[in-house]
CSV table of C-alpha atoms in Angstrom, one decimal:
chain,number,residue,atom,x,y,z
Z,1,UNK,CA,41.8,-16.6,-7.0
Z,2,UNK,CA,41.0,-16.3,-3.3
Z,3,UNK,CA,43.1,-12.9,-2.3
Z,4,UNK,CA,44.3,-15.0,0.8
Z,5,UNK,CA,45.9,-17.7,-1.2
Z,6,UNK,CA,47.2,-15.2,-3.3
Z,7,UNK,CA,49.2,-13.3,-0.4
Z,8,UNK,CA,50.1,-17.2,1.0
Z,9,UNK,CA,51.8,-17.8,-2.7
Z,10,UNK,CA,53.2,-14.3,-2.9
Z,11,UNK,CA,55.0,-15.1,0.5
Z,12,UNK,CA,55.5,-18.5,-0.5
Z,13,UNK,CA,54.3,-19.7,2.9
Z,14,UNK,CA,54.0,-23.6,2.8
Z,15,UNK,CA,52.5,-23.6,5.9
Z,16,UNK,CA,49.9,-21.7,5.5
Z,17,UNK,CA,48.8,-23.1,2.6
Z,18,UNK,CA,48.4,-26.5,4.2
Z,19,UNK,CA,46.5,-24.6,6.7
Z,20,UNK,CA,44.4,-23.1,3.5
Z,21,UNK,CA,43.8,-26.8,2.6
Z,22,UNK,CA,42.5,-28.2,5.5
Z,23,UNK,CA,40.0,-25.4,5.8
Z,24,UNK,CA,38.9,-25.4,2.2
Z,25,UNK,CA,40.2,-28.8,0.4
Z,26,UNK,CA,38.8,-28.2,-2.8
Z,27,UNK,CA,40.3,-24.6,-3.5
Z,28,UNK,CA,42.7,-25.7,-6.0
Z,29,UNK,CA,40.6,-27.7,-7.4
Z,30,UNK,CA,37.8,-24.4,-8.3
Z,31,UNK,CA,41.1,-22.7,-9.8
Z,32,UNK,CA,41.9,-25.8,-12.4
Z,33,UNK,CA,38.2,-25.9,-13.5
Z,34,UNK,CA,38.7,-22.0,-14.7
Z,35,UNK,CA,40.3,-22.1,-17.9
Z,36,UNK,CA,42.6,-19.1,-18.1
Z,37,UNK,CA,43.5,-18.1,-14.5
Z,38,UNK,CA,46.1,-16.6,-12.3
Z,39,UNK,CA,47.1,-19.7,-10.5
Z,40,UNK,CA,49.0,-19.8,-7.0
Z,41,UNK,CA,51.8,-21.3,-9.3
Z,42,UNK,CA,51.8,-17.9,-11.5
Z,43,UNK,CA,52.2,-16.2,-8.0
Z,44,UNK,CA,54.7,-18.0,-6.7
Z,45,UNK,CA,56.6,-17.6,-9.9
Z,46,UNK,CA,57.1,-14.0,-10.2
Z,47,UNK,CA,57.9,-13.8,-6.5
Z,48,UNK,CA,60.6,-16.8,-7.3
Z,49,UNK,CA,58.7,-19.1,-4.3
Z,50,UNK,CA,60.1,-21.9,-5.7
Z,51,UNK,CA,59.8,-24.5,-2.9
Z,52,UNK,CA,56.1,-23.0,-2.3
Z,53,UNK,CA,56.0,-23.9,-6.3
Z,54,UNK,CA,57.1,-26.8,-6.3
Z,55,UNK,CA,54.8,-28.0,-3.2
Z,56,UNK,CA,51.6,-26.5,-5.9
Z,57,UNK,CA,52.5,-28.6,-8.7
Z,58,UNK,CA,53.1,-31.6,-6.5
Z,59,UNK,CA,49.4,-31.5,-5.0
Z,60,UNK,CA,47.3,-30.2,-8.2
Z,61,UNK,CA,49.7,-31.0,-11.2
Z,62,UNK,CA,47.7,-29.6,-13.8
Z,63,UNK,CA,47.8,-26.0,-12.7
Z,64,UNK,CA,51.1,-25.8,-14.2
Z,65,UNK,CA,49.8,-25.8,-17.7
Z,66,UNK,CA,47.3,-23.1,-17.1
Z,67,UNK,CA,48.0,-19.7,-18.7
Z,68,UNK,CA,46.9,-16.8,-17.1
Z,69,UNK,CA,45.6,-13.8,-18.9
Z,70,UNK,CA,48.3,-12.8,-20.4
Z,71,UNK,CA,48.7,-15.9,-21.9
Z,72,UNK,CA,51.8,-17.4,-19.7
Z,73,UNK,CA,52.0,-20.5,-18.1
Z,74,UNK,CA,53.9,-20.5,-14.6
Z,75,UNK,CA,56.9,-22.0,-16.7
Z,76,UNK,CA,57.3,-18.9,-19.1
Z,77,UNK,CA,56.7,-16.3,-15.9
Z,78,UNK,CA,59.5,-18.6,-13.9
Z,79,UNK,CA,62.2,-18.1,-16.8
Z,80,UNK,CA,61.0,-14.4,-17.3
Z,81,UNK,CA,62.0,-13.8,-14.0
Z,82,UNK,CA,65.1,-16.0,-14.2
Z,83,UNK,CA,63.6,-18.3,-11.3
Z,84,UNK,CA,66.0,-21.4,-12.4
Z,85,UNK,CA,65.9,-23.6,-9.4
Z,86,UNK,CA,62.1,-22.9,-10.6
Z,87,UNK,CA,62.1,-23.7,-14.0
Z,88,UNK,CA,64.4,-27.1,-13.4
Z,89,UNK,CA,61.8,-27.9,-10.1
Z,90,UNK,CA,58.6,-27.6,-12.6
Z,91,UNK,CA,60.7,-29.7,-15.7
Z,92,UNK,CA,61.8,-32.5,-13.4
Z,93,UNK,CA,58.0,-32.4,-12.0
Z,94,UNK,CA,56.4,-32.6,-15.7
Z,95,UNK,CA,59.1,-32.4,-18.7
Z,96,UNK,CA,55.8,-31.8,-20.9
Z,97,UNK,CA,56.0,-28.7,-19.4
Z,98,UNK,CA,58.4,-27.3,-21.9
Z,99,UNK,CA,56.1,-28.0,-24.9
Z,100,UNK,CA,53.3,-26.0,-23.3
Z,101,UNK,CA,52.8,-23.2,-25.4
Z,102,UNK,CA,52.1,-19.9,-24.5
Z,103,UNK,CA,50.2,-16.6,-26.7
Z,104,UNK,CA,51.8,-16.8,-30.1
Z,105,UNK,CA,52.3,-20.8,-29.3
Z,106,UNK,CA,55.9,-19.6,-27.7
Z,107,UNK,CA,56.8,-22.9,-25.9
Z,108,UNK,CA,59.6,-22.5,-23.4
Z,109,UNK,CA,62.0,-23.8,-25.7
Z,110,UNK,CA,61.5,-21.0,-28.3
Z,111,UNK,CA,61.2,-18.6,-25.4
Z,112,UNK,CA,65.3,-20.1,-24.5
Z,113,UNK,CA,66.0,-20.2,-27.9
Z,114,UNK,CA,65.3,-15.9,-28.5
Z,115,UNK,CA,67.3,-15.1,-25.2
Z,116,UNK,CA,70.7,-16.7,-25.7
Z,117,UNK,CA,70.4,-18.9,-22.8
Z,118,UNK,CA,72.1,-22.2,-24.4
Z,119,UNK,CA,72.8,-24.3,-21.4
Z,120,UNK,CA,69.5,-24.4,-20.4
Z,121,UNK,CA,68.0,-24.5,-23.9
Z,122,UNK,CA,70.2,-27.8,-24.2
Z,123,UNK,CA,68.8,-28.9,-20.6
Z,124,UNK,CA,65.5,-28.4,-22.1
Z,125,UNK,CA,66.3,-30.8,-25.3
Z,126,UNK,CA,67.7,-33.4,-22.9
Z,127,UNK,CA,64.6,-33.5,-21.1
Z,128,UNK,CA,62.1,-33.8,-23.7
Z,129,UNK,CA,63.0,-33.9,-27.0
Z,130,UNK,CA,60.5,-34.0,-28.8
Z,131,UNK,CA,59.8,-29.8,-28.4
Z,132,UNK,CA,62.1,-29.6,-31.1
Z,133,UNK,CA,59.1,-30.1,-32.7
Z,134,UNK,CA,57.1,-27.2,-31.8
Z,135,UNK,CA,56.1,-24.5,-34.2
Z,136,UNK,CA,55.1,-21.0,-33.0
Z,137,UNK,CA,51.8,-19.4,-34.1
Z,138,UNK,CA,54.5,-18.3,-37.4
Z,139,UNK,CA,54.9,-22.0,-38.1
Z,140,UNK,CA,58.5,-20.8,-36.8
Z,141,UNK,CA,60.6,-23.7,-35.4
Z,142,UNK,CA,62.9,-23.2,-32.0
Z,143,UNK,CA,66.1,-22.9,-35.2
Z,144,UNK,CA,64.1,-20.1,-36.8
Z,145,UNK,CA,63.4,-18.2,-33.5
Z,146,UNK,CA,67.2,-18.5,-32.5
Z,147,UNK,CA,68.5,-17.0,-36.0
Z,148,UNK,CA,65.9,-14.1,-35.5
Z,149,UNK,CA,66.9,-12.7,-32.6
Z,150,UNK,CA,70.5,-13.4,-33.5
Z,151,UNK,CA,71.3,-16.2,-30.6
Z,152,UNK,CA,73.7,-17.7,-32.5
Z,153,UNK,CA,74.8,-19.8,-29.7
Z,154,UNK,CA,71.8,-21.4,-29.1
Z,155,UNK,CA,71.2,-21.6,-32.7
Z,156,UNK,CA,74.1,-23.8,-32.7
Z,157,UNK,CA,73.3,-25.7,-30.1
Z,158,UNK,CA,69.9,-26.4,-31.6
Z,159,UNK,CA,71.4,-27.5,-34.8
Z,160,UNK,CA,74.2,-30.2,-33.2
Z,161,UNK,CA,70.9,-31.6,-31.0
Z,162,UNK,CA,69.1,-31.8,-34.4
Z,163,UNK,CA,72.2,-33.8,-36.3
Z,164,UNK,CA,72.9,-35.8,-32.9
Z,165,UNK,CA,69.7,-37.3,-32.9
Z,166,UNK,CA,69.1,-37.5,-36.6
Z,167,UNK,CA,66.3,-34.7,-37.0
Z,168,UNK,CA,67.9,-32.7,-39.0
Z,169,UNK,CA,64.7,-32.5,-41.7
Z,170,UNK,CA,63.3,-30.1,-39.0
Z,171,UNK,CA,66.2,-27.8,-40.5
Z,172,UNK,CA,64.0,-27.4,-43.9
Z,173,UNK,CA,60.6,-27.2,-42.1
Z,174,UNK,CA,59.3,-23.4,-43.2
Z,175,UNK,CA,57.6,-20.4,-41.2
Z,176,UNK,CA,54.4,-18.7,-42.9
Z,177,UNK,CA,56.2,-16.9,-45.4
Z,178,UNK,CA,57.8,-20.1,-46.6
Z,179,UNK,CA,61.4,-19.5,-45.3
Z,180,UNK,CA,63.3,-22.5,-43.9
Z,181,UNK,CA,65.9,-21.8,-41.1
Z,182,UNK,CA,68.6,-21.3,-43.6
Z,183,UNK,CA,66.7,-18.6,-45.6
Z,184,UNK,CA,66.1,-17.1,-42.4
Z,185,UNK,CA,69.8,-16.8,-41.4
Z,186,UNK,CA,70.9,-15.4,-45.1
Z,187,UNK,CA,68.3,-12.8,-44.9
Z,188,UNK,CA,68.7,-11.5,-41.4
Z,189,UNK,CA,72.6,-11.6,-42.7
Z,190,UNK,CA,73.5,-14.2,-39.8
Z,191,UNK,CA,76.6,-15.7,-42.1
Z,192,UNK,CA,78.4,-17.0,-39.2
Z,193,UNK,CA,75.0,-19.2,-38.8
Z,194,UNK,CA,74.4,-20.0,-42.1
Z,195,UNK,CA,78.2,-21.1,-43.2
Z,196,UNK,CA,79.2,-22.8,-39.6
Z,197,UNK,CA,75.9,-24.8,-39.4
Z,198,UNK,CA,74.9,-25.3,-43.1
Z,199,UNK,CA,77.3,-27.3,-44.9
């Protein structure tokens, strides 16, 4: 990326990237043809530039999905850095944004799912379902992620989403070793999870 536009996101200057624009219309466009890029949106996301963010996604929208090399999309770096106004910017933008996945497959979801955040884990469900759905590289489901790292609030949360709208089959679905999300939680010795949520 153009070190100028780079310093612009870091600052989160709206201004100045307008004035970046008129000189050089096309310079988002040469960062979405690069596959796997530092995009202004990654930036502006560890800086938490979220109105300089949200302006990015509104002009090029597909620079949201990009990962950069380290294999995050501006969506993971914004809820690594606890960026919310960010994260709920980008999600009312594109709600597909959640099932973008990340190195290991780690959508958003599972990334909420691992670090106890249940409010916005059940935000996330709200918005687009369907990432309930998505499977990690492990063939791990959002449920298994939760019960391995012991979020047993969002754990439970991800279980009364899956009865409330009838999914509760994903409940059975198994990682690569086989394990459904109940072997998960009797192994890891998470009985609070297993008896509270498995009848």
């Amino acid at each position: 990326m153009d070190e100028q536009l780079r310093t612009i996101a870091g600052y989160g200057d709206v201004d100045a990237l307008y004035t970046k624009l008129a000189d050089d219309p096309y310079i988002l466009d040469r960062i979405d043809y690069i596959p796997i890029v530092d995009t202004p949106l990654h930036v502006a996301a560890i800086a938490g530039r979220t109105q300089f963010a949200m302006e990015v996604a509104n002009l090029k929208p597909s620079l949201a999905c990009k990962l950069n090399h380290m294999g995050l999309s501006p969506l993971h770096l914004a809820l690594q850095h606890k960026c919310i106004k960010m994260v709920r910017g980008l999600i009312r933008i594109n709600s597909q944004l959640i099932r973008v996945k990340a190195k290991g497959m780690i959508t958003p979801l599972h990334y909420l799912a691992q670090n106890e955040d249940a409010d916005l884990l059940a935000e996330f469900l709200s918005a687009c379902p369907s990432s309930i759905e998505d499977t990690t590289v492990r063939c791990e489901t959002a449920v298994h992620v939760a019960i391995r790292n012991g979020s047993i609030r969002c754990f439970k949360v991800l279980v009364g989403w899956l009865r409330r709208v009838d999914k509760e089959d994903v409940l059975n679905w198994k990682d690569e070793d086989g394990n459904t999300a109940l072997h998960t939680a009797v192994s890891s010795g998470q009985t609070e999870a297993s008896l509270d949520c498995f009848p």
